[in-house]
Amino acid sequence: MSELQRPIHEFSGGLDLPGHKAQSTGRPIATAPLGQHFVVPLQQHIGEPTEPLVAVGDRVLTGQVIARAQDYISAPVHAPCSGTVAAIGDHAIPHPSGLQAACIVIDSDGADTWTELPEPWPDFMDRDPAELRERIRWAGIVGLGGAGFPTSVKVNPGPELPIHTLILNAAECEPYITCDDMLMREQADRILAGLAVIRHVVGASECLIGIEANKPDAIAAMRAAVVSSGCPDTHVMVVPAKYPSGGEKQLIQLLTGLEVPSQGLPAQIGVLCQNVATAAAVADAVLAGKPMLERVVTVSGQGVAEPGNFRVRLGTRMADVVALAGGYTDRVHRLILGGPMMGFALPSDELPITKTANCLLAASAAEIPDPPPALPCIRYGRCAEVCPALLLPQQLYWHARARDLDKTQDFNLFDCIECGCCAHVCPSHIPLVQYYRYAKTAIWSQERDKARADIARRRHEFRQERLARLEAERKARLRKKKEALDAQPKGAADPKKAAIEAAMKRVAAKKAAAAQQQPEN
Amino acid sequence: MEFATSSSPHISGSQSVSRVMAEVLLALVPGIVALIWFFGWGVLINIVIAAIAALTAEAAVLKLRGRPVLRTLGDLSALVTAVLLGLALPPTLPWWLTVLGVVFAIVIAKQLYGGLGYNPFNPAMAGYVLLLVSFPLDMTRWLPPAEVAQHTLDFADSLRLILTGSMPSGMTWDAMTGATPLDQMRTGLDMNRMIHEIRESPLWGSVGAVGWEWVAGLYLAGGLYLVWRKIISWHIPAGMLGGLFVIALLFNMIDAHTHPSPLFHLFSGATMLGAFFIATDPVSAATTNRGKLIYGALIGILVFVIRTYGGYPDAVAFAVLLMNMAAPTIDYYTQPRAFGHRKDGNG
């Protein structure tokens, strides 16, 4: 089937945003030189943190597992270089909370000596999907589009959710970010190889590659690679450049017309979505036996001298990556991790690159001005028009502001993907997404409190029950004893009493005798 | 290097409240020019008086409420209220009635509810209705359009009349002013005259009345500009004009002698002004798309009902205020289906 025959569907809402992509696509991806210190966070994914396998002073080799997954939804962490473990402890990490988290700090020996790697599996088609999933899990691969969900878990929806369509998310709809674009231009074959592996793992009958129309070079490269690789039923589909076409649910709707059910998974409608960089990492893991040690990071914005894309080892200091892009210009105003719509502002560049760090946007004040003061909502209504989740942002805002959390849920707060379209068009400049995040966090914390209260209540009830049982048992014992006493014949001589009386009598007799023996003066 | 942080999204569009209001004012200009052309300088004098009163009243209340005065006046919402009310007033209205209406609109209908964004009723219409109910005589005295008028007022005459109430020498109210076309139509029909008889007067133009149909047409043009600029959505005007058209057409088909044509309804009175500039005030209107259509259609129907059977010749202000009350309920029952809530689960 040719691409022309497959219709592109539409998703509601969305925005036409200026792309600002060209500034970082002028030169090929550059490989960053190996740094001297690496800070590797123990958690770079959604799920449970990992457990360190090394101690301070240990020598590690490149690619060695230094922290293992403790739980199913987790991803191991590997040494990005050979060297010595300098420290294990809390370190600032890129996280919206700004809190510190456990990291392993490695001093590089500069040699980049690799550990022994598992054998490459070019014959992956003959291997069992479970085996391949285990390899993907070992490699520590997570969703590289930004969310960081462990890939080995995502490609295992279970037998009750068969996957018919595998979607490669190459939309990259956020302004400025070009790391996926450049990867497709340069390594389309590697991406398609990874796609073939994932397709074999999930057993999808067709693959759809969704790319925004503003990436003609990537589209051409991927089309050529599809033809040369001979992948059957694989289609490159060009979607209009409209934010947020790269949202998982939006891309699925664009390519298939299917709607992922509210709070459900794409697998429920037989679809699985993977990011292009994730597919490339899967190719490395399976076809080369290499774990995930590096990623491509876009460095862009008017705040850096020479924007571009860089292949960076995980754990590299962000400031070093910015230096590769010629360092900051005088105009730098904000540093954003991710794109300007959904990324978060970093307080500092003394933070490590993690698996999900797709873009460092050093923006000027012209690109990202300070937010103007918020005015009252005039119910202008553009927010509802642009909401891709078809929500009523105003109502959500009113109820979140009034802390009416039940009402926010009535208005489907949890279908909000926090894409920021509503806030972008708001004429009153109300930070709407902030209100929704607040309401979501408040609801989660309420639920946690309620769960805790439930546990406390159950504990209390259990204790009351236990006390009541003990009391009942004690009473029963007393009653039995009393009954036993009552059962004895009345007036019967108690041997103890008799003994005491006898002793008293003897004492009295002794006293009397002593009184008689006293001399009479 | 350290950086300041802020919450995403980090970029925003160029839209702002003051821009929205400025576009509305711009879109009103053609209609206002036509009003001045046909009905004299009194229109402009009213608007200026209303603007001064509105800005002063808003500033005073903001000061009392301890809110930033200049920044809030800069949102231009008070100016929009003043212009909408000012152009709706008869061009001979004594200045203090204009001031009273505007102060009521700004202080009672807007600021006492919390200011911009919190008023349940359209402030301009609240002020208009206060004046119409309290001072019916002054409020229903309109000048005839310049083309057919025997006497016209120049700027100085208008100013003197509005500020001091003194007529140019030899003039009387009866000689100079008359009822609005809608009023004449209504009175004529009440006297059992046929529409073709009523329309024999030189006041009548091709669809509506001389002058008025031009003003309505230019409001329509300004309104379409706002739709094109995405300042307002098409739903409320379409609902209101559609609702009014359909019900007027039904009655017109039943009896064309006693029920004016639907186009007469659309191009008379405040229909066009109401459809594009008043009913679309987002603060007091319905917000969902389906809700806007229903809200607009009900306003259109109410306008017809009041014009035909009610106590007032025009009805846009009453209809809008009545539907303002219904807007929250309409919104509640017209929520769109959120993404992923489709019953069959797929497309």
JSON list of N, CA and C in Angstrom, two decimals, chain A residues 13 101 253 305:
[
{"chain": "A", "resi": 13, "resn": "GLY", "atom": "N", "xyz": [-8.25, 20.54, 18.41]},
{"chain": "A", "resi": 13, "resn": "GLY", "atom": "CA", "xyz": [-7.44, 21.52, 19.12]},
{"chain": "A", "resi": 13, "resn": "GLY", "atom": "C", "xyz": [-6.03, 21.61, 18.54]},
{"chain": "A", "resi": 101, "resn": "ALA", "atom": "N", "xyz": [18.67, 13.80, 44.57]},
{"chain": "A", "resi": 101, "resn": "ALA", "atom": "CA", "xyz": [18.35, 12.38, 44.57]},
{"chain": "A", "resi": 101, "resn": "ALA", "atom": "C", "xyz": [19.65, 11.59, 44.51]},
{"chain": "A", "resi": 253, "resn": "GLN", "atom": "N", "xyz": [-4.23, 8.98, 17.05]},
{"chain": "A", "resi": 253, "resn": "GLN", "atom": "CA", "xyz": [-5.45, 9.41, 16.37]},
{"chain": "A", "resi": 253, "resn": "GLN", "atom": "C", "xyz": [-5.14, 9.88, 14.94]},
{"chain": "A", "resi": 305, "resn": "ALA", "atom": "N", "xyz": [25.86, 29.97, 21.60]},
{"chain": "A", "resi": 305, "resn": "ALA", "atom": "CA", "xyz": [26.54, 30.55, 20.43]},
{"chain": "A", "resi": 305, "resn": "ALA", "atom": "C", "xyz": [26.34, 29.70, 19.18]}
]
